[in-house]
Short mmCIF file of C-alpha atoms in Angstrom, two decimals:
data_model
loop_
_atom_site.label_atom_id
_atom_site.label_comp_id
_atom_site.label_asym_id
_atom_site.label_seq_id
_atom_site.Cartn_x
_atom_site.Cartn_y
_atom_site.Cartn_z
CA MET A 1 98.97 93.58 84.81
CA LYS A 2 97.91 90.62 86.86
CA LEU A 3 97.45 90.63 90.34
CA ILE A 4 99.53 87.49 90.88
CA GLU A 5 102.53 89.22 89.26
CA ILE A 6 102.10 92.21 91.35
CA ALA A 7 102.03 90.18 94.54
CA GLN A 8 105.02 88.32 93.41
CA ARG A 9 106.90 91.55 92.55
CA LEU A 10 105.94 93.31 95.92
CA GLY A 11 106.52 90.26 97.86
CA LEU A 12 102.79 90.54 99.25
CA LYS A 13 101.24 87.91 101.29
CA VAL A 14 97.74 86.40 100.11
CA GLU A 15 95.30 86.24 102.84
CA ALA A 16 92.13 85.94 101.22
CA GLY A 17 90.84 85.11 97.54
CA VAL A 18 93.80 83.09 96.22
CA ASP A 19 91.75 81.84 93.28
CA HIS A 20 91.10 85.27 91.86
CA LEU A 21 94.91 86.37 91.35
CA GLU A 22 94.28 86.24 87.63
CA ASN A 23 92.30 89.39 87.90
CA GLU A 24 93.51 92.19 86.05
CA VAL A 25 94.73 95.33 87.65
CA ARG A 26 93.98 98.21 85.57
CA GLY A 27 94.92 101.14 87.86
CA GLY A 28 95.43 102.20 91.58
CA TYR A 29 93.45 103.84 94.18
CA ALA A 30 94.91 104.76 97.56
CA GLY A 31 92.89 105.88 100.80
CA ASP A 32 90.92 104.93 103.88
CA LEU A 33 87.81 106.77 103.73
CA LEU A 34 85.23 104.21 102.28
CA SER A 35 82.82 106.86 101.09
CA CYS A 36 85.63 108.24 98.98
CA VAL A 37 86.65 104.82 97.84
CA MET A 38 83.26 104.39 96.44
CA ALA A 39 83.10 107.69 94.92
CA ARG A 40 86.64 107.91 93.38
CA ALA A 41 87.71 104.40 92.71
CA LYS A 42 87.30 102.48 89.41
CA THR A 43 86.65 98.98 88.45
CA GLY A 44 89.81 97.05 88.11
CA ASP A 45 91.70 99.24 90.52
CA LEU A 46 93.87 97.74 93.34
CA TRP A 47 93.06 99.43 96.36
CA VAL A 48 95.96 100.19 98.95
CA THR A 49 94.48 101.11 102.44
CA VAL A 50 95.35 100.47 106.19
CA GLN A 51 91.54 99.68 106.84
CA ARG A 52 90.80 95.97 108.16
CA HIS A 53 87.36 96.23 108.77
CA PRO A 54 84.99 93.87 107.13
CA ASN A 55 83.17 96.79 105.25
CA ILE A 56 86.13 97.02 102.91
CA VAL A 57 84.93 93.80 101.27
CA ALA A 58 81.69 95.24 100.53
CA VAL A 59 83.34 98.24 98.90
CA ALA A 60 85.68 95.97 96.84
CA VAL A 61 82.45 94.35 95.77
CA LEU A 62 80.22 97.34 95.03
CA VAL A 63 83.29 99.14 93.07
CA GLY A 64 84.36 96.14 91.22
CA LEU A 65 87.96 96.52 92.46
CA ALA A 66 90.67 93.96 91.44
CA GLY A 67 91.99 93.32 94.72
CA ILE A 68 92.77 95.01 98.29
CA VAL A 69 96.38 95.59 99.61
CA VAL A 70 96.32 96.19 103.36
CA THR A 71 99.29 98.04 104.60
CA GLU A 72 101.44 98.34 107.75
CA GLY A 73 101.19 94.37 108.26
CA GLY A 74 99.40 93.37 111.22
CA ASN A 75 96.41 90.99 111.83
CA ILE A 76 93.42 91.25 109.68
CA GLU A 77 89.88 90.48 111.36
CA PRO A 78 88.62 86.94 110.58
CA ALA A 79 85.28 88.48 109.73
CA THR A 80 87.07 90.37 107.16
CA LEU A 81 88.84 87.34 105.51
CA GLU A 82 85.78 85.23 105.57
CA ARG A 83 83.94 87.75 103.70
CA ALA A 84 86.55 88.22 101.30
CA GLU A 85 86.65 84.67 100.86
CA GLN A 86 82.52 84.18 100.19
CA GLU A 87 82.81 87.27 97.85
CA GLY A 88 85.86 86.32 95.71
CA ILE A 89 87.82 89.58 96.79
CA PRO A 90 91.70 88.98 97.23
CA ILE A 91 93.35 90.49 100.00
CA LEU A 92 97.02 90.98 100.00
CA VAL A 93 99.03 92.08 102.94
CA SER A 94 102.31 94.36 102.94
CA SER A 95 104.20 95.25 106.08
CA ALA A 96 105.25 98.39 104.34
CA SER A 97 103.36 101.78 104.68
CA ALA A 98 101.03 103.01 102.20
CA PHE A 99 103.37 105.68 100.71
CA ARG A 100 105.81 102.99 99.93
CA VAL A 101 103.42 100.46 98.67
CA VAL A 102 102.08 102.77 96.10
CA GLY A 103 105.51 103.88 95.24
CA GLU A 104 106.39 100.26 94.52
CA LEU A 105 103.19 99.85 92.46
CA TRP A 106 103.90 103.11 90.60
CA ASP A 107 107.42 101.79 89.65
CA LEU A 108 105.55 98.67 88.12
CA GLY A 109 103.46 101.09 85.84
CA ILE A 110 100.22 101.18 87.92
CA ARG A 111 98.72 104.74 87.78
CA GLY A 112 96.25 106.58 89.49
CA GLU A 113 94.41 109.80 88.44
CA MET B 1 113.69 117.13 98.67
CA ARG B 2 112.64 120.64 99.49
CA LEU B 3 109.09 121.52 100.05
CA GLN B 4 109.25 123.61 96.69
CA ASP B 5 109.95 120.47 94.63
CA ILE B 6 107.33 118.64 96.24
CA LYS B 7 104.79 121.52 95.39
CA VAL B 8 106.17 121.17 91.80
CA GLN B 9 105.99 117.49 91.30
CA LEU B 10 102.38 117.63 92.60
CA GLU B 11 101.32 120.71 90.94
CA ALA B 12 100.00 121.74 94.24
CA GLU B 13 99.10 125.31 95.62
CA GLN B 14 99.77 126.45 99.07
CA VAL B 15 96.59 127.50 100.58
CA ALA B 16 97.69 128.61 104.39
CA GLY B 17 100.62 128.44 106.78
CA SER B 18 104.24 129.77 106.53
CA PRO B 19 105.89 129.64 103.45
CA ARG B 20 108.88 127.36 103.73
CA PRO B 21 110.02 126.49 100.42
CA GLU B 22 113.48 125.68 101.28
CA LEU B 23 112.45 123.25 104.24
CA GLU B 24 114.06 119.71 103.55
CA ILE B 25 111.72 116.83 103.55
CA LYS B 26 112.84 113.03 103.47
CA GLU B 27 109.62 111.08 104.36
CA ALA B 28 106.09 111.02 103.54
CA CYS B 29 102.99 109.60 105.21
CA ALA B 30 99.90 108.82 103.16
CA ALA B 31 96.93 108.32 105.36
CA ASP B 32 93.02 109.27 105.90
CA LEU B 33 93.02 107.78 109.25
CA MET B 34 94.25 110.14 112.06
CA SER B 35 95.20 107.51 114.58
CA ASP B 36 97.33 105.93 111.73
CA VAL B 37 99.49 109.11 111.09
CA LEU B 38 99.95 109.54 114.98
CA ALA B 39 101.16 105.95 114.99
CA SER B 40 103.15 105.86 112.21
CA ALA B 41 104.29 109.06 110.78
CA ARG B 42 107.67 110.32 112.01
CA PRO B 43 108.75 113.93 112.94
CA GLY B 44 109.71 115.97 109.90
CA SER B 45 107.43 114.01 107.51
CA LEU B 46 104.83 115.18 104.92
CA LEU B 47 101.40 114.30 105.44
CA LEU B 48 99.25 113.44 102.24
CA THR B 49 95.64 113.10 103.05
CA GLY B 50 92.22 113.20 101.90
CA LEU B 51 90.83 114.27 105.15
CA THR B 52 90.14 118.07 105.12
CA HIS B 53 88.79 118.44 108.38
CA PRO B 54 90.69 120.64 110.89
CA GLN B 55 91.51 117.44 112.65
CA ALA B 56 94.12 116.82 109.94
CA VAL B 57 96.16 119.79 110.79
CA ARG B 58 95.96 119.39 114.24
CA VAL B 59 97.20 115.80 114.03
CA ALA B 60 100.07 116.73 111.86
CA ALA B 61 101.00 119.60 114.36
CA LEU B 62 100.89 117.17 117.41
CA ALA B 63 102.99 114.74 115.63
CA SER B 64 105.56 117.42 114.75
CA LEU B 65 104.99 116.98 110.71
CA ALA B 66 106.50 119.45 108.66
CA ALA B 67 103.72 120.03 105.90
CA VAL B 68 100.35 118.81 104.97
CA VAL B 69 98.97 118.24 101.51
CA PHE B 70 95.31 117.55 100.79
CA VAL B 71 94.64 115.53 97.68
CA GLN B 72 92.21 115.25 95.01
CA GLY B 73 91.42 118.95 94.80
CA LYS B 74 89.71 118.62 98.13
CA GLU B 75 88.86 122.19 99.22
CA PRO B 76 89.96 122.63 103.04
CA LEU B 77 87.25 123.86 105.29
CA ARG B 78 87.53 127.41 106.93
CA ASP B 79 88.40 125.97 110.35
CA THR B 80 91.30 124.08 108.57
CA LEU B 81 92.96 126.85 107.25
CA VAL B 82 92.38 128.73 110.52
CA ALA B 83 94.26 126.08 112.24
CA ALA B 84 97.03 125.82 109.63
CA GLU B 85 97.53 129.70 109.95
CA GLU B 86 97.54 129.40 114.00
CA SER B 87 100.12 126.65 113.97
CA GLY B 88 102.13 127.96 110.84
CA LEU B 89 102.02 124.50 109.04
CA PRO B 90 102.54 124.86 105.37
CA LEU B 91 99.20 123.46 103.82
CA PHE B 92 98.88 122.59 100.19
CA VAL B 93 95.97 121.43 97.73
CA THR B 94 96.85 119.06 94.89
CA GLN B 95 94.40 118.02 92.18
CA LEU B 96 95.98 114.61 91.77
CA SER B 97 94.62 111.59 93.77
CA LEU B 98 96.53 110.14 96.88
CA PHE B 99 97.87 107.22 94.69
CA GLU B 100 99.19 109.40 91.98
CA SER B 101 100.67 111.89 94.45
CA CYS B 102 102.52 109.04 96.29
CA GLY B 103 103.84 107.66 93.27
CA ARG B 104 105.27 110.86 92.07
CA LEU B 105 107.02 111.62 95.06
CA TYR B 106 108.32 108.15 95.71
CA GLN B 107 109.78 108.24 92.27
CA ALA B 108 111.46 111.41 93.04
CA GLY B 109 112.85 110.11 96.05
CA LEU B 110 110.64 110.70 98.91
CA ARG B 111 110.50 107.51 101.33
CA GLY B 112 107.94 106.54 103.92
CA MET C 1 103.62 155.84 130.70
CA ARG C 2 106.95 156.48 129.38
CA SER C 3 107.95 152.58 129.55
CA ARG C 4 104.61 151.62 127.68
CA GLY C 5 105.50 154.34 124.81
CA ALA C 6 108.82 152.78 124.38
CA GLY C 7 107.51 149.37 124.36
CA THR C 8 105.11 150.46 121.38
CA ARG C 9 107.82 151.93 119.41
CA THR C 10 109.73 148.79 119.66
CA GLN C 11 106.95 146.87 118.38
CA LEU C 12 106.46 149.31 115.78
CA THR C 13 110.04 149.38 114.47
CA LYS C 14 109.90 145.52 114.46
CA LEU C 15 106.75 145.51 112.40
CA GLU C 16 108.41 147.81 109.90
CA GLU C 17 111.45 145.73 109.74
CA LEU C 18 109.15 142.54 109.17
CA LEU C 19 107.27 144.32 106.42
CA ARG C 20 110.38 145.03 104.58
CA GLU C 21 111.54 141.52 105.03
CA LEU C 22 108.66 139.66 104.00
CA ARG C 23 107.55 139.47 100.60
CA VAL C 24 104.10 140.26 99.01
CA GLU C 25 103.45 136.37 98.32
CA GLU C 26 103.90 135.69 102.01
CA VAL C 27 101.34 137.75 103.10
CA MET C 28 98.85 137.53 100.11
CA THR C 29 95.59 135.24 100.08
CA ARG C 30 96.43 132.51 97.53
CA ARG C 31 92.88 131.30 96.97
CA LEU C 32 91.90 133.31 93.97
CA VAL C 33 88.26 134.20 93.23
CA SER C 34 88.03 135.88 89.78
CA VAL C 35 85.57 136.45 87.04
CA SER C 36 85.69 136.85 83.36
CA GLY C 37 84.23 139.81 81.43
CA ASP C 38 81.52 137.83 80.30
CA PHE C 39 79.85 137.72 84.25
CA THR C 40 76.88 139.70 84.69
CA MET C 41 76.81 142.01 87.54
CA ALA C 42 74.17 139.71 89.47
CA GLN C 43 76.66 136.69 89.19
CA VAL C 44 79.33 138.89 90.89
CA LYS C 45 77.02 140.01 93.62
CA GLU C 46 76.46 136.18 94.35
CA LEU C 47 80.09 135.44 94.35
CA LEU C 48 81.22 138.37 96.53
CA ARG C 49 78.28 137.33 98.89
CA LYS C 50 79.29 133.60 98.76
CA HIS C 51 82.93 134.38 99.31
CA ARG C 52 82.24 137.35 101.63
CA ILE C 53 84.80 139.34 99.81
CA SER C 54 84.31 143.23 98.71
CA GLY C 55 85.91 142.85 95.13
CA VAL C 56 87.35 140.60 92.62
CA PRO C 57 89.95 140.83 89.71
CA VAL C 58 88.56 140.42 86.19
CA LEU C 59 90.43 138.06 83.93
CA GLU C 60 90.34 137.21 80.32
CA GLY C 61 92.26 134.15 79.86
CA GLU C 62 95.44 134.77 82.16
CA ALA C 63 95.64 138.24 81.62
CA LEU C 64 94.28 140.97 84.22
CA VAL C 65 91.89 143.59 82.52
CA GLY C 66 90.26 144.98 85.41
CA VAL C 67 88.70 144.94 88.87
CA VAL C 68 84.96 144.67 89.70
CA SER C 69 84.05 145.61 93.51
CA ILE C 70 81.08 145.81 95.65
CA GLU C 71 80.68 149.58 94.68
CA ASP C 72 80.33 148.91 91.00
CA VAL C 73 77.53 146.45 92.14
CA THR C 74 75.82 148.80 94.42
CA ARG C 75 76.02 151.25 91.51
CA ALA C 76 74.53 148.80 88.98
CA LEU C 77 71.78 147.69 91.46
CA GLU C 78 70.67 151.40 91.83
CA GLN C 79 70.60 151.84 88.07
CA GLY C 80 68.79 148.29 87.89
CA GLU C 81 71.51 147.14 85.35
CA MET C 82 72.53 143.97 87.18
CA GLY C 83 72.25 141.95 83.98
CA ALA C 84 75.05 144.20 82.69
CA LYS C 85 78.43 142.57 81.67
CA VAL C 86 81.28 142.90 83.98
CA ARG C 87 83.44 144.12 81.24
CA ASP C 88 81.33 147.27 80.76
CA ARG C 89 81.33 147.92 84.65
CA MET C 90 84.85 147.19 85.96
CA SER C 91 87.46 149.60 86.91
CA ARG C 92 90.06 149.20 84.09
CA GLU C 93 92.69 151.13 85.71
CA VAL C 94 93.95 148.50 87.83
CA ILE C 95 96.62 149.07 90.79
CA THR C 96 98.77 146.17 91.40
CA VAL C 97 101.69 144.71 93.14
CA PHE C 98 104.30 142.08 92.34
CA ALA C 99 104.71 139.09 94.26
CA ASP C 100 108.27 139.33 95.00
CA GLU C 101 107.88 143.03 96.22
CA PRO C 102 108.70 143.64 99.79
CA ALA C 103 105.12 143.45 101.76
CA VAL C 104 105.85 147.33 102.82
CA GLU C 105 105.52 148.41 99.05
CA ALA C 106 101.92 146.89 99.33
CA VAL C 107 101.30 148.84 102.57
CA LYS C 108 102.35 152.09 100.91
CA ARG C 109 100.11 151.47 97.73
CA PHE C 110 97.11 151.00 99.93
CA ALA C 111 98.11 154.27 101.84
CA HIS C 112 98.51 156.34 98.69
CA THR C 113 95.71 155.13 96.47
CA LYS C 114 92.75 153.80 99.01
CA VAL C 115 91.99 150.84 96.88
CA GLY C 116 90.34 148.19 98.60
CA ARG C 117 92.42 145.53 97.01
CA LEU C 118 95.47 144.81 95.27
CA PRO C 119 95.69 142.08 92.39
CA VAL C 120 99.39 140.36 92.94
CA LEU C 121 101.23 139.54 89.86
CA ASP C 122 104.13 137.42 89.19
CA ARG C 123 106.81 138.84 86.91
CA GLY C 124 105.01 137.18 83.85
CA GLY C 125 102.29 139.05 84.68
CA LYS C 126 100.01 136.35 85.94
CA VAL C 127 97.60 136.96 88.89
CA VAL C 128 98.85 135.00 91.71
CA GLY C 129 97.14 136.05 94.72
CA ILE C 130 95.19 139.24 96.21
CA LEU C 131 95.84 141.57 98.94
CA THR C 132 93.37 143.51 101.08
CA PRO C 133 94.44 146.41 103.03
CA GLY C 134 94.56 144.26 106.71
CA ASP C 135 96.61 141.61 104.95
CA PRO C 136 100.10 142.85 105.34
CA VAL C 137 100.10 143.96 108.83
CA GLY C 138 98.11 141.34 110.14
CA ARG C 139 99.91 138.40 108.70
CA ALA C 140 103.06 140.38 109.86
CA PHE C 141 102.01 140.16 113.48
CA ARG C 142 101.43 136.56 112.99
CA VAL C 143 104.71 135.85 111.76
CA MET C 144 106.00 137.96 114.53
CA ASP C 145 104.17 135.90 117.01
CA LEU C 146 105.46 132.50 115.54
CA ARG C 147 108.97 133.68 115.89
CA TYR C 148 108.66 134.98 119.10
CA ARG C 149 107.34 131.50 120.23
CA GLU C 150 110.32 130.03 118.71
CA GLN C 151 112.78 132.16 120.12
CA GLU C 152 111.34 131.68 123.37
CA GLN C 153 111.63 127.92 123.22
CA GLN C 154 114.92 128.11 121.94
CA ARG C 155 116.21 130.41 124.72
CA TRP C 156 114.78 128.03 126.98
CA GLN C 157 116.44 125.10 125.32
CA GLN C 158 119.69 126.78 125.00
CA LYS C 159 119.71 127.61 128.98
CA GLY C 160 119.00 124.29 129.49
CA LEU C 161 116.75 125.02 132.23
CA GLY C 162 114.27 122.35 133.29
CA LEU C 163 110.96 122.69 134.55
CA GLU C 164 112.43 122.41 138.09
CA ASP C 165 114.41 125.72 137.66
CA LEU C 166 110.97 127.48 136.24
CA LEU C 167 108.85 126.07 139.01
CA GLY C 168 110.78 125.43 142.05
CA GLU C 169 111.84 121.65 143.61
CA GLY C 170 108.58 119.61 144.04
CA ALA C 171 106.19 121.89 141.99
CA SER C 172 104.18 120.84 138.96
CA LEU C 173 102.11 122.54 136.34
CA VAL C 174 98.79 121.29 135.73
CA LEU C 175 96.89 121.81 132.63
CA ARG C 176 93.14 121.07 132.88
CA PHE C 177 90.47 120.89 129.84
CA ARG C 178 86.77 120.36 129.95
CA VAL C 179 86.02 118.33 126.96
CA GLN C 180 82.65 118.14 125.43
CA GLY C 181 81.20 114.89 123.86
CA GLU C 182 80.35 114.92 120.37
CA ASP C 183 82.31 118.23 119.88
CA PHE C 184 83.73 117.36 116.82
CA ALA C 185 84.53 120.84 115.63
CA GLY C 186 86.49 121.37 118.71
CA ALA C 187 88.33 118.05 118.98
CA GLY C 188 91.87 118.16 119.41
CA LYS C 189 92.15 121.95 120.35
CA ALA C 190 93.20 121.16 124.18
CA SER C 191 95.87 118.66 122.89
CA VAL C 192 97.21 121.21 120.45
CA GLN C 193 97.33 123.81 123.16
CA ALA C 194 98.94 121.72 125.54
CA LYS C 195 101.68 120.94 123.26
CA ARG C 196 102.07 124.64 122.49
CA VAL C 197 102.50 125.25 126.39
CA LEU C 198 104.71 122.38 127.10
CA GLY C 199 106.98 123.27 124.28
CA ARG C 200 107.38 126.62 125.29
CA LEU C 201 108.50 125.33 128.60
CA GLY C 202 111.27 123.95 126.69
CA LEU C 203 110.70 120.33 127.55
CA ASP C 204 112.12 117.43 125.84
CA PRO C 205 110.38 117.75 122.21
CA GLY C 206 110.29 114.00 121.89
CA ALA C 207 108.46 113.35 125.16
CA VAL C 208 106.11 116.47 124.57
CA ARG C 209 105.12 114.80 121.29
CA ARG C 210 104.33 111.52 122.89
CA ALA C 211 102.32 112.98 125.53
CA THR C 212 100.43 115.20 123.51
CA ILE C 213 99.48 112.48 121.07
CA ALA C 214 98.17 110.11 123.89
CA ALA C 215 96.26 113.41 125.18
CA TYR C 216 94.95 113.82 121.64
CA GLU C 217 93.65 110.12 121.32
CA ALA C 218 92.23 110.31 125.07
CA GLU C 219 90.64 113.77 124.12
CA MET C 220 89.11 111.97 121.05
CA ASN C 221 87.77 109.28 122.93
CA LEU C 222 85.98 111.53 125.28
CA ILE C 223 84.49 113.24 122.45
CA ILE C 224 83.30 110.14 120.34
CA HIS C 225 82.35 107.57 123.28
CA THR C 226 81.25 109.77 126.40
CA ARG C 227 79.00 112.36 127.35
CA GLY C 228 82.37 114.43 127.93
CA GLY C 229 84.85 114.41 130.50
CA GLU C 230 87.92 116.19 131.70
CA LEU C 231 91.32 116.01 130.44
CA THR C 232 94.42 116.77 132.48
CA LEU C 233 98.26 117.01 131.45
CA GLU C 234 100.65 117.55 134.44
CA ALA C 235 104.28 118.16 133.91
CA THR C 236 106.75 117.58 136.56
CA PRO C 237 110.51 117.87 136.28
CA HIS C 238 110.71 114.01 135.38
CA SER C 239 107.57 113.39 133.54
CA VAL C 240 104.29 114.53 131.89
CA VAL C 241 101.07 112.58 133.19
CA VAL C 242 98.08 112.51 131.02
CA GLU C 243 94.96 111.72 132.48
CA ALA C 244 91.21 111.72 130.85
CA VAL C 245 88.22 110.90 133.25
CA ASP C 246 84.78 110.75 131.94
CA LYS C 247 81.31 109.76 133.85
CA GLY C 248 80.21 107.04 131.52
CA PRO C 249 78.94 105.41 129.49
CA GLY C 250 81.95 102.99 130.43
CA ILE C 251 83.78 100.00 128.50
CA VAL C 252 82.05 96.84 128.78
CA ASP C 253 85.08 94.72 128.24
CA VAL C 254 88.43 96.63 128.38
CA GLU C 255 90.67 93.79 127.30
CA GLN C 256 88.83 93.60 124.19
CA ALA C 257 88.67 97.64 123.84
CA LEU C 258 92.37 97.14 123.95
CA GLN C 259 92.91 94.73 121.16
CA PRO C 260 94.01 96.87 118.01
CA GLY C 261 91.39 97.39 115.26
CA PHE C 262 88.70 96.74 118.02
CA SER C 263 86.01 99.92 117.68
CA THR C 264 82.67 100.66 118.99
CA ALA C 265 82.84 103.91 117.01
CA PRO C 266 79.70 104.77 114.95
CA GLU C 267 80.01 105.20 111.26
CA TRP C 268 80.00 108.81 110.93
CA VAL C 269 83.12 108.86 112.93
CA CYS C 270 84.64 106.36 110.80
CA GLU C 271 83.91 108.38 107.75
CA MET C 272 85.74 111.39 109.34
CA GLY C 273 88.92 109.40 109.78
CA PHE C 274 88.50 108.11 113.29
CA GLY C 275 87.33 105.15 115.09
CA ALA C 276 89.72 102.87 113.61
CA GLY C 277 90.09 101.06 116.93
CA MET C 278 93.77 102.52 117.45
CA GLY C 279 93.25 105.23 119.89
CA LEU C 280 93.78 103.30 123.03
CA ASN C 281 96.83 101.27 121.47
CA ASN C 282 98.44 104.67 120.51
CA ILE C 283 98.16 105.96 124.30
CA GLN C 284 99.80 102.61 125.34
CA SER C 285 102.38 102.88 122.78
CA CYS C 286 103.36 106.62 123.37
CA ALA C 287 103.44 106.12 127.02
CA ASP C 288 105.93 104.78 129.64
CA GLU C 289 103.32 103.65 132.11
CA PHE C 290 99.72 103.12 131.04
CA GLU C 291 96.60 102.52 133.36
CA ILE C 292 92.94 101.96 132.42
CA GLU C 293 89.86 101.55 134.76
CA SER C 294 86.06 101.42 133.72
CA GLU C 295 83.06 100.65 135.04
CA VAL C 296 80.12 100.44 133.01
CA GLY C 297 77.28 103.30 134.12
CA ARG C 298 80.07 105.13 136.11
CA GLY C 299 82.69 105.88 133.96
CA THR C 300 86.32 105.23 132.45
CA ARG C 301 89.77 106.70 133.70
CA VAL C 302 92.75 106.41 131.60
CA ARG C 303 96.06 107.36 132.66
CA ALA C 304 99.41 107.56 130.71
CA VAL C 305 102.82 108.60 132.00
CA VAL C 306 105.59 109.67 129.74
CA HIS C 307 108.99 110.01 131.38
CA LEU C 308 111.24 113.20 130.44
CA SER C 309 114.52 112.30 129.30
CA GLN C 310 117.35 112.93 131.70
CA SER C 311 120.07 115.10 130.48
CA GLY C 312 122.30 113.18 128.07
CA ARG C 313 119.66 110.59 127.14
CA LYS C 314 118.12 111.11 124.02
CA ASP C 315 114.36 110.67 124.06
CA ARG C 316 112.82 107.87 121.73
CA LEU C 317 111.66 110.37 118.88
CA ASN C 318 110.09 107.81 116.95
CA ARG C 319 108.69 105.42 119.69
#
């Protein structure tokens, strides 16, 4: 499933990487510990996290993630968005909790391990 | 949803704390950042986390949560087990990832 | 002397009752270490040492076929046969107990047989846990303690007694904790302890929750950012006041530190699930009154007041 379709179905706000919404989402990963994401997430995963730190972009690039969904709304640091634009990593925002966002992704058929 | 049903859904194993299979749980919180748990988890919720440090159990006790599940088969540290036994908080381990755990429980009717 | 004797007897009766009430699965250890018959005695020795246990069940597939213990290892060692297979050295006559039996049955079995461990089986014959002689009584005591605490709390709440009734007008209860900088292992213990004490006093649970969450975040700040300091919680009939005071290094820009997501925490802290820049915000949102003062080089003082709900007014449990 393409990221753009997920964004539309879940009503996610696109904060960065609008040119990369055609990315294919192959699976899902949830978590806030960057080292665990690096170790466990797979290429093409959509990452659900509450982290807003610029480092999330670096992690996404290294792992080759399809995009990042930042949960619980709120403001994302400008430095994070800037870096995401540079690296071409889509950042989408939901006001819902991580649990809920993952639940809705699961409903769309996105699976983890 | 009863704690027992959650255990079955997640193919989880209880590793510490009081057995409370009949405990009714309606909400869950998925988080690795403890401040996030303290800020957003409602009392009586289930905590799903990848953080196996004793802090996870202490935070859950402080936030009056119902039970804790460690995801991705992460073995709790010894101090974590002790903290769970002291507070009585039921502690589970599942081999499933956080993503998969949330998905299954959401599907089964839990909200958060 | 007489009263002490009677007290001990009451305790014993309660313990007996509890051991009849609790089932084996409620007192057993679930994390099961086991070996197969193919293990060598040397491997068993390593396993016992690593897990600090004195014996393990031997399984073939899911079926229990024996038990191998430290005595068997010692014997093998004396005979220089550490390469022997477990299958040839284990005891095959295994005394077991069912998970759904009353815990007292396990106690009896230990008393009658002198074995060092009892594998626990479900009714399908699958091994689901293990018991050592201290488990049933030790865990029964812990259950007794937990229940006692809950009952005590309920008693206070039912009576509707406030702190005023307990302490008298104008008095307050102060809990004071020394918090060490960088003591990550002990972090949070003070706040958990405070929650237990304030809960036992029968104070409004929602307010206690907010006050101790604020205390926890303050405690974490002391550990992550300072050389240590002091955390106090003062309970009065109307409020709980949380205060954290340290002697440095102080906050350069307090306004900035209060921004959600702003953090100066080192990387190692972040990887442990902390330092997300939400601590001070959490304290603020838990508190009805909040103050922070800081001077670089001198230290920081954070004060949060949580009002206790008056009778009839429900506390905002969810903030």
